[in-house]
């Protein structure tokens, strides 16, 4: 008899986006002439930068001739891209990362999901609340969690991000082996300072723990005093893996390219207490289960590191940051407390109401879709996430409608 992985039964149904679309279509049906502005999902809306399109065309031409055709590439990525990443994203900021420590992939979602398979079953794991659901669900699937009760899984240490701690969780009181962190944060839009990040690095070093640092929104950081990479913090090379993506940086959500940094100095221990290089394990895993990102897509990704590419990506991000700034200013002037919206495309709003009640209010009174914070974890109760991924005109219209709706 073919049997299932029972751990899948512990997963909770992903009500969030299906419930949102259910409520939106019910509203649209009841109000066919109202037009709806979506500031809900975390997907970009603007076209790829021109340098990327040009690179895709050129690479397609190369694929059209036997003499320049490319078949399987290296599982870890082409060196032209790994070198550009190391030089531009790390060395230029004083972070000592070499090209062979960069693993190119087709997404930070799959990398943050897959990395856990390198580690033992009975490790202690700390995961933020609220959170990007991938970190938690993949550990549930792997059988590292207990049952779900009162909004939480047993055997997980939840790192609470609240207004009291400025949405940067405090260090755990207990020993932890694996820590997930995400800054600039999805969903809260919060950022972490170098001093606070150093506390986490020191904690991991003291505990022989590993930090999985998701920096998918790094490109939105405009405050030069903030770290863009965990490797800007002294000692991080030995205890941290960093995930980056071209998705939010350069509009690659549908094109698919990302990378993971696994420094050679990161170690993990076997059951006999012998140390092993995590880099070697990840390399083995990728070589076995992954066959690389397509050549044209890697060429398109590398194009963002040219001078024109940097300029085009920067104006793409500026566009969304301008939206974010408008959303944040309007909400603050209406008297709402919010985080994010600077150095981040997300604004996390304290609604002083149930998240879904506030969601319905914005939908019914303003025709604007946001994301109820409760969908991201217990600590998201009472909050909504508003995303800056839309046109400036739509954001202007949405904010004027929201002002009208919430003033009365
Ligand atoms: C969007 C996002 C990613 C990137 O995912 P891709 O698979 O690279 O598109 C990773 N982490 C977080 C928190 C995200 O919001």
Tab-separated table of C-alpha atoms and ligand atoms in Angstrom:
chain	number	residue	atom	x	y	z
A	1	UNK	CA	0.000	0.000	0.000
A	2	UNK	CA	1.370	3.408	-0.937
A	3	UNK	CA	1.430	5.534	2.195
A	4	UNK	CA	1.903	9.260	2.666
A	5	UNK	CA	4.300	11.354	4.674
A	6	UNK	CA	2.037	11.865	7.716
A	7	UNK	CA	3.765	15.156	8.488
A	8	UNK	CA	1.822	16.718	5.608
A	9	UNK	CA	-1.320	16.184	7.691
A	10	UNK	CA	0.073	18.560	10.310
A	11	UNK	CA	0.210	21.406	7.771
A	12	UNK	CA	-2.492	23.979	8.128
A	13	UNK	CA	-4.428	24.864	5.012
A	14	UNK	CA	-3.169	28.091	3.454
A	15	UNK	CA	-6.367	30.041	3.982
A	16	UNK	CA	-4.738	33.418	3.583
A	17	UNK	CA	-4.633	34.135	-0.154
A	18	UNK	CA	-7.596	31.924	-1.027
A	19	UNK	CA	-9.718	33.639	1.642
A	20	UNK	CA	-8.615	37.044	0.330
A	21	UNK	CA	-9.600	36.189	-3.224
A	22	UNK	CA	-12.908	34.732	-2.023
A	23	UNK	CA	-13.781	37.973	-0.241
A	24	UNK	CA	-12.592	40.104	-3.164
A	25	UNK	CA	-14.698	38.199	-5.712
A	26	UNK	CA	-17.779	38.324	-3.450
A	27	UNK	CA	-17.326	42.093	-3.146
A	28	UNK	CA	-16.797	42.483	-6.900
A	29	UNK	CA	-19.943	40.481	-7.605
A	30	UNK	CA	-22.034	42.577	-5.236
A	31	UNK	CA	-20.492	45.830	-6.530
A	32	UNK	CA	-19.800	45.349	-10.235
A	33	UNK	CA	-19.042	49.055	-10.880
A	34	UNK	CA	-16.526	49.545	-8.057
A	35	UNK	CA	-12.951	49.161	-9.204
A	36	UNK	CA	-10.582	47.446	-6.833
A	37	UNK	CA	-6.956	48.389	-6.187
A	38	UNK	CA	-4.748	45.531	-5.046
A	39	UNK	CA	-2.051	46.349	-2.525
A	40	UNK	CA	-2.138	42.825	-1.172
A	41	UNK	CA	0.216	40.336	-2.739
A	42	UNK	CA	3.995	40.477	-2.589
A	43	UNK	CA	4.595	40.412	-6.326
A	44	UNK	CA	6.269	43.111	-8.372
A	45	UNK	CA	4.340	44.852	-11.137
A	46	UNK	CA	6.906	46.669	-13.317
A	47	UNK	CA	8.693	45.275	-16.381
A	48	UNK	CA	12.225	43.856	-16.329
A	49	UNK	CA	15.016	46.451	-16.667
A	50	UNK	CA	16.084	47.049	-20.275
A	51	UNK	CA	19.587	45.625	-19.670
A	52	UNK	CA	17.960	42.313	-18.713
A	53	UNK	CA	15.761	42.242	-21.803
A	54	UNK	CA	18.781	43.006	-24.031
A	55	UNK	CA	20.769	40.223	-22.335
A	56	UNK	CA	17.890	37.761	-22.812
A	57	UNK	CA	17.733	38.598	-26.548
A	58	UNK	CA	21.482	38.208	-26.972
A	59	UNK	CA	21.513	34.924	-25.067
A	60	UNK	CA	18.612	33.620	-27.156
A	61	UNK	CA	20.698	34.374	-30.271
A	62	UNK	CA	23.645	32.481	-28.781
A	63	UNK	CA	21.377	29.496	-28.197
A	64	UNK	CA	20.365	29.600	-31.870
A	65	UNK	CA	23.842	28.655	-33.180
A	66	UNK	CA	25.686	25.380	-32.633
A	67	UNK	CA	28.912	27.318	-32.048
A	68	UNK	CA	27.573	29.274	-29.063
A	69	UNK	CA	24.796	26.947	-27.884
A	70	UNK	CA	24.810	26.020	-24.168
A	71	UNK	CA	23.533	22.737	-22.767
A	72	UNK	CA	23.670	21.829	-19.092
A	73	UNK	CA	25.567	24.464	-17.171
A	74	UNK	CA	27.305	24.112	-13.813
A	75	UNK	CA	24.784	23.240	-11.044
A	76	UNK	CA	26.261	26.049	-8.936
A	77	UNK	CA	25.802	28.663	-11.664
A	78	UNK	CA	28.025	30.180	-14.356
A	79	UNK	CA	31.160	31.832	-13.059
A	80	UNK	CA	30.367	35.106	-14.876
A	81	UNK	CA	27.368	35.512	-12.553
A	82	UNK	CA	29.003	34.167	-9.380
A	83	UNK	CA	31.931	36.547	-9.890
A	84	UNK	CA	29.670	39.544	-10.502
A	85	UNK	CA	27.655	38.718	-7.361
A	86	UNK	CA	30.709	38.306	-5.119
A	87	UNK	CA	32.357	41.497	-6.383
A	88	UNK	CA	29.295	43.753	-6.364
A	89	UNK	CA	27.112	42.494	-3.539
A	90	UNK	CA	29.819	41.552	-1.028
A	91	UNK	CA	33.436	42.584	-1.685
A	92	UNK	CA	32.379	46.149	-2.532
A	93	UNK	CA	30.778	46.378	0.932
A	94	UNK	CA	33.713	44.894	2.801
A	95	UNK	CA	32.150	41.430	3.132
A	96	UNK	CA	34.693	38.713	2.435
A	97	UNK	CA	32.761	36.310	0.178
A	98	UNK	CA	34.321	34.518	-2.786
A	99	UNK	CA	32.583	33.482	-6.033
A	100	UNK	CA	32.781	29.766	-5.183
A	101	UNK	CA	30.719	30.439	-2.042
A	102	UNK	CA	27.795	31.667	-4.199
A	103	UNK	CA	25.233	29.109	-5.393
A	104	UNK	CA	22.955	30.408	-8.175
A	105	UNK	CA	19.430	29.013	-8.055
A	106	UNK	CA	15.943	29.489	-9.455
A	107	UNK	CA	14.570	31.042	-6.292
A	108	UNK	CA	15.064	32.009	-2.680
A	109	UNK	CA	11.795	30.245	-1.927
A	110	UNK	CA	13.180	26.836	-2.896
A	111	UNK	CA	16.568	27.511	-1.289
A	112	UNK	CA	15.065	28.593	2.058
A	113	UNK	CA	12.767	25.568	1.771
A	114	UNK	CA	15.461	23.022	0.856
A	115	UNK	CA	18.274	24.029	3.170
A	116	UNK	CA	16.698	22.357	6.226
A	117	UNK	CA	17.286	18.895	4.760
A	118	UNK	CA	21.000	19.204	5.562
A	119	UNK	CA	20.302	19.244	9.287
A	120	UNK	CA	19.372	16.687	11.926
A	121	UNK	CA	15.802	15.836	12.800
A	122	UNK	CA	15.975	16.789	16.491
A	123	UNK	CA	17.596	20.242	16.295
A	124	UNK	CA	16.009	23.210	18.074
A	125	UNK	CA	14.680	25.768	15.622
A	126	UNK	CA	13.725	29.414	16.100
A	127	UNK	CA	11.369	31.022	13.581
A	128	UNK	CA	10.006	34.585	13.543
A	129	UNK	CA	6.348	35.399	14.164
A	130	UNK	CA	4.937	36.933	11.951
A	131	UNK	CA	6.793	35.131	9.176
A	132	UNK	CA	7.164	34.271	5.497
A	133	UNK	CA	5.453	30.830	5.756
A	134	UNK	CA	8.104	28.785	3.877
A	135	UNK	CA	10.519	28.449	6.824
A	136	UNK	CA	7.909	26.961	9.114
A	137	UNK	CA	5.986	24.786	6.655
A	138	UNK	CA	9.094	23.072	5.299
A	139	UNK	CA	10.109	22.085	8.823
A	140	UNK	CA	6.575	20.790	9.419
A	141	UNK	CA	6.848	18.673	6.241
A	142	UNK	CA	10.201	17.338	7.412
A	143	UNK	CA	8.666	16.225	10.699
A	144	UNK	CA	10.555	18.594	13.010
A	145	UNK	CA	7.461	20.036	14.649
A	146	UNK	CA	4.914	18.633	17.048
A	147	UNK	CA	1.180	19.170	16.805
A	148	UNK	CA	-0.477	22.496	16.165
A	149	UNK	CA	-2.325	23.997	19.133
A	150	UNK	CA	-3.440	27.549	19.953
A	151	UNK	CA	-1.879	28.998	16.819
A	152	UNK	CA	1.526	27.371	17.287
A	153	UNK	CA	3.445	24.191	16.557
A	154	UNK	CA	5.130	22.328	19.382
A	155	UNK	CA	8.961	22.114	19.216
A	156	UNK	CA	9.372	25.497	17.522
A	157	UNK	CA	10.687	28.540	19.350
A	158	UNK	CA	8.750	31.535	18.048
A	159	UNK	CA	10.680	34.795	17.776
A	160	UNK	CA	8.001	37.380	18.428
A	161	UNK	CA	8.168	40.625	16.486
A	162	UNK	CA	5.972	43.172	18.214
A	163	UNK	CA	5.652	46.920	18.636
A	164	UNK	CA	7.417	46.514	22.025
A	165	UNK	CA	10.633	45.260	20.422
A	166	UNK	CA	10.326	47.424	17.302
A	167	UNK	CA	9.619	44.264	15.254
A	168	UNK	CA	13.157	42.939	15.799
A	169	UNK	CA	12.907	39.822	17.995
A	170	UNK	CA	14.960	39.486	21.166
A	171	UNK	CA	17.531	36.716	21.575
A	172	UNK	CA	16.006	33.439	22.797
A	173	UNK	CA	16.522	32.510	26.440
A	174	UNK	CA	17.160	28.857	25.570
A	175	UNK	CA	19.750	27.139	23.397
A	176	UNK	CA	18.878	27.108	19.691
A	177	UNK	CA	20.600	25.317	16.798
A	178	UNK	CA	18.976	26.869	13.724
A	179	UNK	CA	17.688	30.445	13.488
A	180	UNK	CA	15.688	31.982	10.644
A	181	UNK	CA	15.907	35.771	10.256
A	182	UNK	CA	14.573	37.992	7.460
A	183	UNK	CA	15.539	41.672	7.039
A	184	UNK	CA	14.160	43.907	5.567
A	185	UNK	CA	11.276	41.829	6.836
A	186	UNK	CA	8.355	40.331	5.012
A	187	UNK	CA	5.647	41.009	6.274
A	188	UNK	CA	6.552	43.806	8.740
A	189	UNK	CA	8.946	45.870	6.612
A	190	UNK	CA	11.210	46.221	9.670
A	191	UNK	CA	14.981	46.478	9.233
A	192	UNK	CA	17.779	45.457	11.605
A	193	UNK	CA	20.714	47.631	12.685
A	194	UNK	CA	24.292	46.377	12.612
A	195	UNK	CA	24.397	46.401	16.440
A	196	UNK	CA	21.326	44.201	16.828
A	197	UNK	CA	22.437	41.887	14.036
A	198	UNK	CA	25.786	41.544	15.798
A	199	UNK	CA	23.942	40.302	18.924
A	200	UNK	CA	22.454	37.508	16.795
A	201	UNK	CA	25.822	36.668	15.257
A	202	UNK	CA	27.401	36.497	18.727
A	203	UNK	CA	24.510	34.354	19.996
A	204	UNK	CA	24.982	31.902	17.118
A	205	UNK	CA	28.750	31.737	17.693
A	206	UNK	CA	28.280	31.051	21.411
A	207	UNK	CA	25.722	28.294	20.732
A	208	UNK	CA	27.401	26.630	17.697
A	209	UNK	CA	24.170	27.549	15.940
A	210	UNK	CA	23.510	28.561	12.338
A	211	UNK	CA	21.617	31.655	11.134
A	212	UNK	CA	19.644	31.460	7.890
A	213	UNK	CA	19.473	35.092	6.807
A	214	UNK	CA	16.873	35.925	4.159
A	215	UNK	CA	17.846	39.213	2.504
A	216	UNK	CA	15.392	39.065	-0.418
A	217	UNK	CA	14.548	42.775	0.090
A	218	UNK	CA	18.120	44.011	0.521
A	219	UNK	CA	17.852	46.249	-2.573
A	220	UNK	CA	15.277	48.410	-0.784
A	221	UNK	CA	17.750	49.490	1.897
A	222	UNK	CA	18.619	53.137	1.304
A	223	UNK	CA	19.911	53.979	4.775
A	224	UNK	CA	23.676	53.596	4.374
A	225	UNK	CA	24.137	52.873	8.090
A	226	UNK	CA	22.118	49.628	7.838
A	227	UNK	CA	23.791	46.318	6.966
A	228	UNK	CA	22.701	44.876	3.607
A	229	UNK	CA	24.336	41.543	4.237
A	230	UNK	CA	24.892	39.587	7.431
A	231	UNK	CA	28.522	39.188	6.284
A	232	UNK	CA	29.084	42.876	6.992
A	233	UNK	CA	29.036	41.772	10.643
A	234	UNK	CA	32.317	40.466	12.038
A	235	UNK	CA	32.309	36.706	12.660
A	236	UNK	CA	29.210	36.017	10.531
A	237	UNK	CA	31.150	34.030	7.924
A	238	UNK	CA	31.385	31.085	10.315
A	239	UNK	CA	27.728	30.903	11.367
A	240	UNK	CA	25.475	32.288	8.619
A	241	UNK	CA	23.972	31.368	5.282
A	242	UNK	CA	22.439	34.234	3.293
A	243	UNK	CA	19.638	34.036	0.740
A	244	UNK	CA	19.222	36.673	-1.960
A	245	UNK	CA	16.939	36.910	-4.940
A	246	UNK	CA	16.659	38.869	-8.169
A	247	UNK	CA	12.853	38.674	-7.753
A	248	UNK	CA	12.191	41.838	-5.772
A	249	UNK	CA	15.519	43.466	-6.726
A	250	UNK	CA	15.063	43.403	-10.489
A	251	UNK	CA	11.542	42.149	-11.181
A	252	UNK	CA	12.518	38.468	-11.668
A	253	UNK	CA	9.497	36.923	-9.906
A	254	UNK	CA	8.381	35.350	-13.188
A	255	UNK	CA	11.879	35.008	-14.708
A	256	UNK	CA	13.378	33.105	-11.715
A	257	UNK	CA	16.885	33.667	-10.465
A	258	UNK	CA	18.313	33.870	-6.952
A	259	UNK	CA	21.391	32.841	-5.043
A	260	UNK	CA	22.479	31.439	-1.706
A	261	UNK	CA	25.782	32.196	-0.009
A	262	UNK	CA	27.324	29.314	1.912
A	263	UNK	CA	30.759	30.354	3.212
A	264	UNK	CA	33.372	27.602	3.334
A	265	UNK	CA	33.930	28.302	7.021
A	266	UNK	CA	30.354	27.353	8.083
A	267	UNK	CA	30.430	24.086	10.007
A	268	UNK	CA	27.834	21.645	11.352
A	269	UNK	CA	28.404	18.554	13.469
A	270	UNK	CA	27.501	14.887	12.988
A	271	UNK	CA	26.161	12.626	15.740
A	272	UNK	CA	29.724	11.655	16.685
A	273	UNK	CA	30.690	15.272	17.208
A	274	UNK	CA	32.773	15.594	14.033
A	275	UNK	CA	32.573	18.897	12.161
A	276	UNK	CA	31.551	19.024	8.493
A	277	UNK	CA	31.549	21.844	5.977
A	278	UNK	CA	27.985	22.960	5.231
A	279	UNK	CA	29.302	24.281	1.904
A	280	UNK	CA	30.269	20.742	0.861
A	281	UNK	CA	26.887	19.358	1.949
A	282	UNK	CA	24.930	22.024	0.047
A	283	UNK	CA	27.138	21.527	-2.999
A	284	UNK	CA	26.416	17.795	-2.864
A	285	UNK	CA	22.700	18.433	-2.439
A	286	UNK	CA	22.503	20.871	-5.350
A	287	UNK	CA	24.626	18.688	-7.642
A	288	UNK	CA	22.277	15.780	-6.946
A	289	UNK	CA	18.887	17.466	-6.995
A	290	UNK	CA	19.279	20.631	-9.090
A	291	UNK	CA	20.434	21.168	-12.649
A	292	UNK	CA	21.100	24.875	-12.714
A	293	UNK	CA	19.332	28.011	-13.932
A	294	UNK	CA	18.951	28.555	-17.670
A	295	UNK	CA	21.798	30.378	-19.420
A	296	UNK	CA	19.673	33.273	-20.760
A	297	UNK	CA	18.271	33.943	-17.287
A	298	UNK	CA	21.745	33.982	-15.724
A	299	UNK	CA	22.881	36.406	-18.450
A	300	UNK	CA	19.883	38.614	-17.645
A	301	UNK	CA	20.728	38.501	-13.923
A	302	UNK	CA	24.396	39.365	-14.564
A	303	UNK	CA	23.299	42.410	-16.594
A	304	UNK	CA	22.090	44.185	-13.445
A	305	UNK	CA	25.718	44.516	-12.324
A	306	UNK	CA	26.750	46.618	-15.325
A	307	UNK	CA	26.764	50.405	-14.787
A	308	UNK	CA	23.507	50.825	-16.778
A	309	UNK	CA	22.023	47.825	-14.972
A	310	UNK	CA	22.773	49.288	-11.558
A	311	UNK	CA	21.176	52.546	-12.593
A	312	UNK	CA	18.047	50.832	-13.984
A	313	UNK	CA	17.590	48.645	-10.900
A	314	UNK	CA	18.040	51.636	-8.661
A	315	UNK	CA	15.295	53.574	-10.441
A	316	UNK	CA	13.013	50.535	-10.370
A	317	UNK	CA	13.424	50.322	-6.586
A	318	UNK	CA	13.042	54.120	-6.263
A	319	UNK	CA	9.666	53.826	-7.940
A	320	UNK	CA	8.354	51.321	-5.382
A	321	UNK	CA	9.957	53.225	-2.498
A	322	UNK	CA	8.118	56.361	-3.608
A	323	UNK	CA	4.856	54.372	-3.432
A	324	UNK	CA	5.845	53.019	-0.016
A	325	UNK	CA	6.640	56.501	1.268
A	326	UNK	CA	3.240	57.788	0.166
A	327	UNK	CA	1.404	54.885	1.839
A	328	UNK	CA	3.349	55.362	5.050
A	329	UNK	CA	2.850	59.154	5.186
A	330	UNK	CA	-0.879	58.890	4.567
A	331	UNK	CA	-1.404	56.242	7.244
A	332	UNK	CA	0.670	58.134	9.795
A	333	UNK	CA	-1.315	61.288	9.085
A	334	UNK	CA	-4.513	59.321	9.688
A	335	UNK	CA	-3.127	58.464	13.114
A	336	UNK	CA	-2.096	54.834	12.481
A	337	UNK	CA	1.160	53.475	13.830
A	338	UNK	CA	3.215	51.703	11.142
A	339	UNK	CA	6.598	50.138	10.500
A	340	UNK	CA	8.263	49.625	7.143
A	341	UNK	CA	7.714	51.721	4.058
A	342	UNK	CA	11.275	53.049	4.317
A	343	UNK	CA	14.029	50.644	3.247
A	344	UNK	CA	11.209	48.226	2.468
A	345	UNK	CA	8.248	47.846	0.074
A	346	UNK	CA	5.889	46.769	2.877
A	347	UNK	CA	4.007	48.844	5.424
A	348	UNK	CA	2.814	47.021	8.535
A	349	UNK	CA	-0.109	48.840	10.058
A	350	UNK	CA	-1.381	48.570	13.620
A	351	UNK	CA	-5.142	48.654	12.998
A	352	UNK	CA	-6.355	48.378	16.623
A	353	UNK	CA	-8.903	45.937	15.208
A	354	UNK	CA	-9.090	42.331	14.167
A	355	UNK	CA	-6.979	41.990	10.953
A	356	UNK	CA	-9.849	40.553	8.912
A	357	UNK	CA	-12.276	43.163	10.182
A	358	UNK	CA	-9.904	45.898	9.004
A	359	UNK	CA	-9.364	44.048	5.712
A	360	UNK	CA	-13.164	44.064	5.143
A	361	UNK	CA	-13.359	47.732	6.076
A	362	UNK	CA	-10.734	48.725	3.485
A	363	UNK	CA	-12.319	46.503	0.858
A	364	UNK	CA	-15.895	47.669	1.419
A	365	UNK	CA	-15.316	51.349	2.066
A	366	UNK	CA	-12.281	52.032	-0.125
A	367	UNK	CA	-12.173	49.159	-2.612
A	368	UNK	CA	-8.556	48.475	-1.600
A	369	UNK	CA	-7.107	45.010	-0.958
A	370	UNK	CA	-4.457	44.550	1.731
A	371	UNK	CA	-3.208	41.406	3.522
A	372	UNK	CA	-4.478	40.598	7.019
A	373	UNK	CA	-1.514	40.235	9.372
A	374	UNK	CA	-3.078	37.282	11.183
A	375	UNK	CA	-2.277	35.188	8.098
A	376	UNK	CA	1.455	35.501	8.890
A	377	UNK	CA	1.294	34.293	12.478
A	378	UNK	CA	-0.182	34.951	15.923
A	379	UNK	CA	1.753	38.198	16.339
A	380	UNK	CA	0.153	39.498	13.147
A	381	UNK	CA	-3.243	39.732	14.834
A	382	UNK	CA	-4.415	43.317	14.732
A	383	UNK	CA	-2.124	44.256	11.828
A	384	UNK	CA	-2.382	44.419	8.050
A	385	UNK	CA	0.393	44.478	5.445
A	386	UNK	CA	0.099	47.012	2.646
A	387	UNK	CA	2.377	46.483	-0.330
A	388	UNK	CA	3.951	49.183	-2.508
A	389	UNK	CA	3.957	46.950	-5.600
A	390	UNK	CA	1.562	48.773	-7.911
A	391	UNK	CA	1.592	51.889	-10.096
A	392	UNK	CA	2.062	55.266	-8.411
A	393	UNK	CA	-1.312	56.374	-9.828
A	394	UNK	CA	-3.083	53.411	-8.257
A	395	UNK	CA	-1.339	53.981	-4.941
A	396	UNK	CA	-2.366	57.670	-4.992
A	397	UNK	CA	-5.952	56.720	-5.727
A	398	UNK	CA	-5.934	53.977	-3.081
A	399	UNK	CA	-4.581	56.318	-0.420
A	400	UNK	CA	-7.082	59.041	-1.163
A	401	UNK	CA	-9.906	56.505	-0.912
A	402	UNK	CA	-8.451	55.094	2.325
A	403	UNK	CA	-8.208	58.608	3.799
A	404	UNK	CA	-11.856	59.241	2.982
A	405	UNK	CA	-12.934	55.877	4.375
A	406	UNK	CA	-10.984	56.049	7.617
A	407	UNK	CA	-11.544	59.706	8.444
A	408	UNK	CA	-15.270	59.216	9.054
B	1	LIG	C1	9.691	37.081	-2.325
B	1	LIG	C2	10.489	36.490	-1.229
B	1	LIG	C3	11.543	35.626	-1.504
B	1	LIG	C4	12.005	35.391	-2.905
B	1	LIG	O1	11.503	34.298	-3.481
B	1	LIG	P1	11.931	33.841	-4.954
B	1	LIG	O2	11.666	32.387	-4.894
B	1	LIG	O3	13.376	34.142	-5.148
B	1	LIG	O4	11.049	34.575	-5.919
B	1	LIG	C5	12.264	35.103	-0.446
B	1	LIG	N1	11.977	35.430	0.820
B	1	LIG	C6	10.989	36.286	1.118
B	1	LIG	C7	10.759	36.659	2.531
B	1	LIG	C8	10.196	36.820	0.103
B	1	LIG	O5	9.199	37.654	0.405
